[in-house]
Amino acid sequence: MPADLDLAVNCGSSSIKFSLYKSGSNQVVVQGSASNVAGDSPAKYKYSFMREGGQSDHKEKELESQMSYEDIFKEILRDVTQQEVLGDEGKARIRLVAHRIVHGGTADDPIVIRHGDKEEQETLDQMEAVSAFAPLHNHHAMLIVKECLEHLPDAYSVLCFDTLFHQTIPQFRRTYAISQPEHKTPVPLVKYGFHGLSYANIRDQMAEALGKPKDAVNLVVAHLGSGGSCCLIRNGKSVQTTMGVTPLEGLPGGTRSGTLDPSLIFHHTPDCSTTVKWSGRDISKAEYVLNKESGFRALCGTNDFGVITSRAFPSEGDKEQPSHDDHMSSRLTYQLYLDHLLSFLSDYVTDTLSSAPQLDALVFSGGIGERSSRLRADVLSRFRFIEELAQTQGGLDKEANEQGQGRREITKKGSKVPAWVVETSEEDEMVRMAEEALQAATSR
């Protein structure tokens, strides 16, 4: 049987998402995710595989605690390739594996490698050096690349970088006002930006929804999850984003600090330059504190934004009311996050309205962006003055915001700041990018 399947693997700091596609299409054969990977408690693993006629079978597993990232992926790969729908040659049918790599350094295009290629080890070494700039993600992703090279030796592994989408950001926005370091760094110390695979997919979805060419859409996008960022897209290209040389800059997240006074860490953690061991590699204590001991969890004890919102704004009918301390700390966390988010979105919306023919959409995506109707409503209330100045009848459509599902507009027709909710698919974008890269590499 020919190699006719593409596998997309999306590694987070504590999760693995995957989708197996029929090559050359968006038709999913198997998809699933594992959460709490390499955590203190057992990993939760669920997946579904599709049968003829559109039916799907769902399965869930609870894996042993303290299983390594690599071992959990081996479990996933075993289940994916042994599905009845794949026949007896599951592994042999996988033609390529598209890997989401958060930081691509100076890479201009996706990188295609296969086990035994002369460039294999050189590429792995280069990407491991770049991992210092995205320690929560790149290291895990590269571990899985190595597993795929070993256990799927006939398949191509294609490294799809989040940073590629942001290469169009102008130099004056990429440059930091600091002298050049005396030592050589693995990558230049400039803004790279992340979540690029998500932004590219959202741009494509919005172009389709609006009936416009990709290079004609003007968007402000908020990709909000445990790690969140915003992006200003003009004529289909990224011209500004909130994350920087690492994913730490910009919005606070579940366990990340986001932007803060650079000197703060020296007073908070006097020994911040010492190294600590995290997930099999050495990182500075400062990086660990700012990436893993900050953000929502540091402020209110949880990184679950749904829990934070329910504690901050409890309903009178709720059986369990939050304690006073939980209520106050969650309200503070919500207000802080909203304030940071609005500072970026207000700048991007104003920039677009003042320099582009129109703002096609303010888009909310990611776990928080898709689920938190309250946050979306609070953001859009900030822009009511624009509707008033333009004397439009636009503004929030409460029913669409609170009850709608899937990709949809959540403002009234004619709004000067039209807002949408879009469920992003990084895996779709990864496979599309990987197929193009493989075709280019094999046709040389």
XYZ file of C-alpha atoms in Angstrom:
444
model
C 0.000 0.000 0.000
C 1.419 3.442 -0.881
C 2.507 6.022 1.692
C -0.646 8.112 1.630
C -0.935 9.642 5.110
C 0.401 12.827 6.745
C 0.850 13.107 10.523
C 0.814 16.489 12.262
C 2.327 16.633 15.767
C 1.863 19.753 17.891
C 3.912 19.669 21.101
C 3.132 22.066 23.937
C 4.946 22.462 27.215
C 2.652 19.856 28.826
C 0.521 18.578 25.946
C 0.731 16.727 22.646
C -1.926 17.226 19.949
C -1.910 15.151 16.786
C -3.908 14.627 13.602
C -3.424 12.024 10.888
C -4.633 13.156 7.451
C -5.080 11.571 4.080
C -2.305 13.124 1.991
C -3.292 16.119 -0.082
C -6.530 16.754 1.812
C -7.940 17.995 5.121
C -9.625 14.628 5.681
C -8.736 13.445 9.187
C -8.266 9.722 9.854
C -7.205 9.853 13.518
C -6.856 12.812 15.878
C -6.398 13.313 19.575
C -4.422 14.874 22.388
C -2.629 14.090 25.604
C -2.608 16.514 28.531
C -0.458 16.802 31.658
C 2.413 15.237 29.730
C 5.467 14.697 31.940
C 3.501 16.180 34.838
C 3.182 15.164 38.460
C -0.131 13.336 37.929
C -1.082 10.777 35.257
C -1.390 12.069 31.711
C -4.864 12.118 30.209
C -4.926 10.829 26.641
C -7.914 10.810 24.295
C -8.299 10.226 20.589
C -10.842 9.384 17.936
C -10.568 7.686 14.566
C -12.940 8.217 11.684
C -14.782 5.467 9.853
C -16.459 5.433 6.483
C -19.668 7.441 6.450
C -18.388 10.049 8.879
C -18.700 7.932 12.036
C -16.010 8.215 14.668
C -14.914 6.039 17.579
C -13.635 7.762 20.719
C -11.214 6.316 23.223
C -9.637 7.649 26.407
C -6.693 6.464 28.459
C -5.019 7.460 31.671
C -1.297 6.851 31.402
C 1.109 6.248 34.244
C 2.411 9.250 36.130
C 6.011 10.263 35.523
C 6.058 8.775 32.012
C 8.561 10.717 29.923
C 7.496 12.944 27.054
C 9.038 10.501 24.584
C 7.321 7.446 26.098
C 3.911 9.111 25.940
C 4.497 9.948 22.285
C 5.502 6.325 21.599
C 2.162 5.282 23.112
C 0.382 7.732 20.810
C 2.298 6.561 17.748
C 1.549 2.939 18.577
C -2.179 3.614 18.869
C -2.292 5.785 15.758
C -0.510 3.288 13.521
C -2.349 0.192 14.800
C -5.845 1.446 13.988
C -7.937 -1.056 12.052
C -8.740 1.605 9.447
C -5.049 1.767 8.482
C -4.704 -1.919 7.717
C -1.591 -3.967 8.475
C 0.934 -1.389 7.268
C 0.117 1.559 9.494
C 3.625 2.987 9.918
C 4.567 2.396 6.304
C 1.607 4.493 5.156
C 2.901 7.657 6.842
C 4.591 9.733 4.150
C 5.518 12.791 6.222
C 5.344 14.119 9.766
C 4.717 17.846 10.176
C 6.178 19.123 13.448
C 5.236 22.430 15.041
C 8.493 24.046 16.165
C 7.862 27.236 18.127
C 11.210 28.958 17.504
C 12.840 28.642 14.103
C 15.666 31.098 14.710
C 16.851 32.493 11.390
C 15.209 29.760 9.272
C 13.519 31.252 6.191
C 11.524 28.143 5.256
C 10.396 24.839 6.760
C 13.194 22.275 7.035
C 12.761 18.787 5.539
C 14.854 15.924 6.986
C 14.774 12.142 6.925
C 16.625 9.504 8.909
C 20.061 8.919 7.417
C 20.291 12.248 5.580
C 23.724 13.839 5.874
C 22.089 17.020 7.222
C 20.145 15.148 9.916
C 22.504 15.597 12.878
C 23.514 19.126 11.873
C 19.862 20.182 11.786
C 19.146 18.552 15.152
C 22.147 20.300 16.734
C 21.146 23.689 15.314
C 17.592 23.397 16.567
C 18.712 22.227 19.994
C 20.797 25.420 20.291
C 17.737 27.516 19.396
C 15.751 25.686 22.096
C 17.261 28.012 24.697
C 14.955 30.735 23.319
C 11.768 28.680 23.732
C 12.686 26.209 26.483
C 9.128 25.142 27.307
C 8.363 24.052 23.743
C 11.308 23.542 21.389
C 13.097 20.953 23.499
C 10.017 18.722 23.687
C 9.268 19.169 20.002
C 12.800 18.181 19.044
C 12.602 15.081 21.254
C 9.577 14.017 19.215
C 11.358 14.811 15.930
C 14.095 12.385 16.991
C 11.502 9.738 17.885
C 9.874 10.070 14.459
C 13.206 9.878 12.658
C 13.962 6.665 14.536
C 10.560 4.947 14.471
C 9.338 6.251 11.091
C 12.636 6.098 9.159
C 10.978 6.118 5.723
C 8.869 9.196 6.447
C 10.018 12.762 5.959
C 9.986 14.996 9.040
C 9.164 18.608 8.203
C 9.907 21.297 10.791
C 7.194 23.976 10.564
C 8.185 27.100 12.460
C 5.849 29.496 14.251
C 8.305 32.296 13.547
C 8.022 32.175 9.739
C 4.747 34.108 9.587
C 6.310 37.102 11.334
C 9.254 37.621 8.994
C 7.357 40.514 7.394
C 7.436 42.619 10.584
C 9.435 45.787 9.721
C 12.904 46.168 11.169
C 12.046 49.122 13.400
C 9.572 46.875 15.208
C 11.932 43.894 15.359
C 14.852 45.780 16.880
C 15.515 46.164 20.608
C 17.219 49.304 21.962
C 20.223 47.489 23.370
C 23.862 47.116 22.324
C 25.105 44.065 20.486
C 26.335 41.361 22.890
C 30.078 40.737 23.049
C 29.567 36.987 22.742
C 28.025 35.057 19.868
C 24.382 34.053 20.430
C 22.646 31.122 18.686
C 20.256 33.591 16.997
C 20.222 37.395 16.647
C 18.472 39.073 19.598
C 15.493 40.573 17.773
C 11.702 40.129 17.862
C 10.633 36.860 16.236
C 7.015 36.451 17.265
C 5.177 33.158 17.714
C 1.803 31.441 17.149
C 2.521 32.027 13.458
C 0.928 28.771 12.302
C -2.282 29.764 14.067
C -2.237 33.283 12.614
C -1.703 31.963 9.090
C -4.633 29.570 9.470
C -6.878 32.315 10.874
C -5.905 34.648 8.032
C -6.843 31.964 5.505
C -10.137 31.206 7.245
C -11.090 34.887 7.411
C -10.190 35.449 3.760
C -12.547 32.580 2.902
C -15.308 33.859 5.199
C -15.074 37.422 3.843
C -14.647 36.404 0.214
C -11.393 38.330 -0.092
C -7.903 37.368 -1.313
C -5.491 36.417 1.462
C -3.253 39.372 0.643
C -6.132 41.841 1.046
C -7.376 41.101 4.580
C -6.683 43.450 7.512
C -7.047 41.730 10.861
C -6.279 42.174 14.531
C -6.033 38.697 16.062
C -5.959 37.679 19.719
C -4.739 34.090 20.093
C -5.533 33.576 23.772
C -4.695 30.397 25.622
C -2.409 29.283 28.414
C 0.142 31.169 26.348
C -1.374 34.083 24.468
C -0.365 36.735 21.964
C -1.849 39.302 19.591
C -0.987 40.007 15.972
C -1.620 42.897 13.588
C -2.122 41.585 10.043
C -2.148 44.100 7.190
C -2.761 42.979 3.629
C -2.420 39.395 4.792
C 1.011 39.864 6.395
C 2.150 40.180 9.996
C 3.383 43.707 10.749
C 3.407 43.539 14.558
C 2.984 40.989 17.320
C 3.300 40.954 21.087
C 5.821 38.158 21.670
C 9.504 38.883 21.158
C 12.849 37.100 21.009
C 11.152 34.472 23.222
C 7.468 33.699 23.851
C 7.744 35.379 27.265
C 7.228 38.955 26.078
C 3.713 40.395 25.852
C 0.626 38.996 27.578
C 0.780 37.126 30.887
C -0.324 33.511 30.613
C -1.158 30.484 32.679
C 2.315 30.309 34.219
C 4.181 33.062 32.288
C 4.787 36.570 33.537
C 4.491 38.388 30.230
C 6.139 41.789 29.864
C 7.515 43.310 33.065
C 10.309 45.598 34.229
C 13.525 43.789 33.201
C 15.182 44.597 36.536
C 12.396 43.020 38.578
C 13.742 39.478 38.315
C 17.081 40.438 39.918
C 15.242 41.658 43.029
C 12.675 38.841 43.031
C 15.241 36.054 42.496
C 18.750 37.226 43.467
C 20.308 33.947 42.274
C 18.436 34.133 38.960
C 21.529 33.366 36.866
C 22.033 29.928 38.428
C 20.794 26.955 36.440
C 18.029 24.524 37.292
C 17.072 21.256 35.683
C 13.720 21.273 33.889
C 12.400 18.471 31.704
C 15.828 17.069 31.000
C 17.698 20.302 30.213
C 19.411 23.116 32.085
C 17.800 26.556 32.038
C 18.441 29.649 34.124
C 16.464 30.048 37.306
C 15.139 33.348 35.928
C 13.672 31.571 32.889
C 12.092 28.946 35.116
C 10.520 31.491 37.482
C 9.217 33.720 34.664
C 7.915 30.824 32.558
C 6.671 28.314 35.148
C 6.096 30.137 38.455
C 4.374 33.296 37.253
C 1.211 34.292 35.409
C -2.307 33.358 36.481
C -1.153 30.592 38.798
C 1.149 32.922 40.728
C -1.618 35.505 41.137
C -4.553 33.306 42.137
C -3.400 29.698 42.449
C -4.819 28.327 39.179
C -4.032 28.677 35.490
C -7.568 27.670 34.430
C -9.137 30.842 33.041
C -12.637 29.381 33.294
C -12.158 28.824 37.029
C -10.668 32.309 37.382
C -13.688 33.891 35.686
C -16.223 31.909 37.724
C -14.462 32.890 40.971
C -14.129 36.513 39.914
C -17.793 36.807 38.877
C -19.752 34.192 40.860
C -23.463 33.809 40.160
C -25.847 34.043 43.072
C -27.300 30.667 42.199
C -23.954 28.842 42.326
C -23.971 26.090 44.941
C -20.335 26.681 45.814
C -19.270 30.263 46.318
C -15.559 31.125 46.234
C -13.826 32.175 49.398
C -13.177 35.879 49.832
C -9.469 35.416 49.069
C -10.153 33.349 45.938
C -12.711 35.883 44.756
C -10.405 38.864 45.228
C -7.300 37.239 43.741
C -9.269 35.953 40.742
C -10.883 39.366 40.175
C -7.416 40.949 40.268
C -6.089 38.368 37.786
C -8.981 38.922 35.392
C -8.659 42.719 35.547
C -4.894 42.555 35.048
C -5.246 40.266 32.032
C -7.999 42.383 30.478
C -5.933 45.543 30.963
C -2.838 44.023 29.335
C -4.911 42.625 26.472
C -6.648 45.945 25.821
C -3.367 47.849 25.779
C -2.227 45.755 22.797
C -5.554 45.460 20.992
C -6.334 49.182 21.293
C -3.004 50.010 19.689
C -3.523 47.520 16.848
C -7.139 48.509 16.167
C -6.225 52.215 16.129
C -3.264 51.526 13.845
C -5.500 49.699 11.371
C -8.351 52.206 11.395
C -5.936 55.087 10.849
C -3.833 53.566 8.071
C -5.832 50.835 6.288
C -9.034 51.167 4.210
C -10.895 49.196 6.890
C -10.558 46.715 9.707
C -11.975 43.469 8.360
C -12.141 41.770 11.751
C -10.985 41.646 15.337
C -10.595 37.886 15.816
C -10.647 35.925 19.077
C -9.115 32.450 19.033
C -7.384 29.930 21.292
C -8.921 28.227 24.329
C -9.620 31.458 26.229
C -10.527 33.481 23.154
C -13.033 30.877 21.953
C -14.649 30.127 25.326
C -14.736 33.337 27.352
C -17.768 35.309 26.227
C -17.291 37.686 29.159
C -13.748 38.577 28.112
C -14.846 39.184 24.520
C -17.707 41.402 25.679
C -15.412 43.390 27.982
C -12.898 43.907 25.169
C -15.551 45.060 22.701
C -17.066 47.481 25.222
C -13.784 49.426 25.000
C -14.434 50.099 21.308
C -18.039 51.307 21.618
C -16.846 54.907 21.245
C -15.724 54.091 17.690
C -19.249 52.964 16.802
C -20.656 56.116 18.442
C -18.273 58.405 16.570
C -19.168 56.704 13.293
C -22.866 56.842 14.234
C -23.340 53.168 13.370
C -25.753 50.679 14.897
C -22.923 48.190 15.306
C -21.568 46.660 18.474
C -21.772 43.335 20.242
C -24.402 40.796 19.209
C -24.976 39.268 22.661
C -26.696 36.125 21.408
C -23.967 35.284 18.878
C -21.299 35.990 21.504
C -22.802 33.846 24.249
C -24.608 31.053 22.437
C -23.025 30.653 19.015
C -20.613 27.903 18.066
C -17.853 27.543 15.499
C -16.541 30.306 13.266
C -18.908 33.250 13.509
C -19.261 37.010 13.664
C -20.241 38.258 17.128
C -20.961 41.905 16.256
C -23.893 43.430 14.433
C -23.696 44.139 10.726
C -22.102 47.456 9.932
C -19.785 47.526 12.939
C -16.621 49.591 12.497
C -14.865 47.006 14.687
C -16.392 43.743 13.418
C -15.469 40.894 15.748
C -15.293 37.176 15.024
C -14.579 33.971 16.896
C -12.454 31.528 14.905
C -11.394 28.039 15.953
C -7.845 27.852 14.712
C -6.220 24.687 13.347
C -2.454 24.755 13.577
C -2.414 21.139 12.401
C -4.158 22.018 9.114
C -1.622 24.776 8.490
C 1.312 22.530 9.413
C 0.312 19.831 6.926
C -0.310 22.372 4.161
C 3.098 23.950 4.807
C 4.826 20.557 5.067
C 3.357 19.276 1.802
C 4.525 22.394 -0.050
C 8.002 22.131 1.497
C 8.316 18.436 0.660
C 7.231 19.008 -2.923
C 9.807 21.776 -3.278
C 12.564 19.665 -1.696
C 11.918 16.542 -3.792
C 11.580 18.409 -7.084
C 15.045 19.963 -6.946
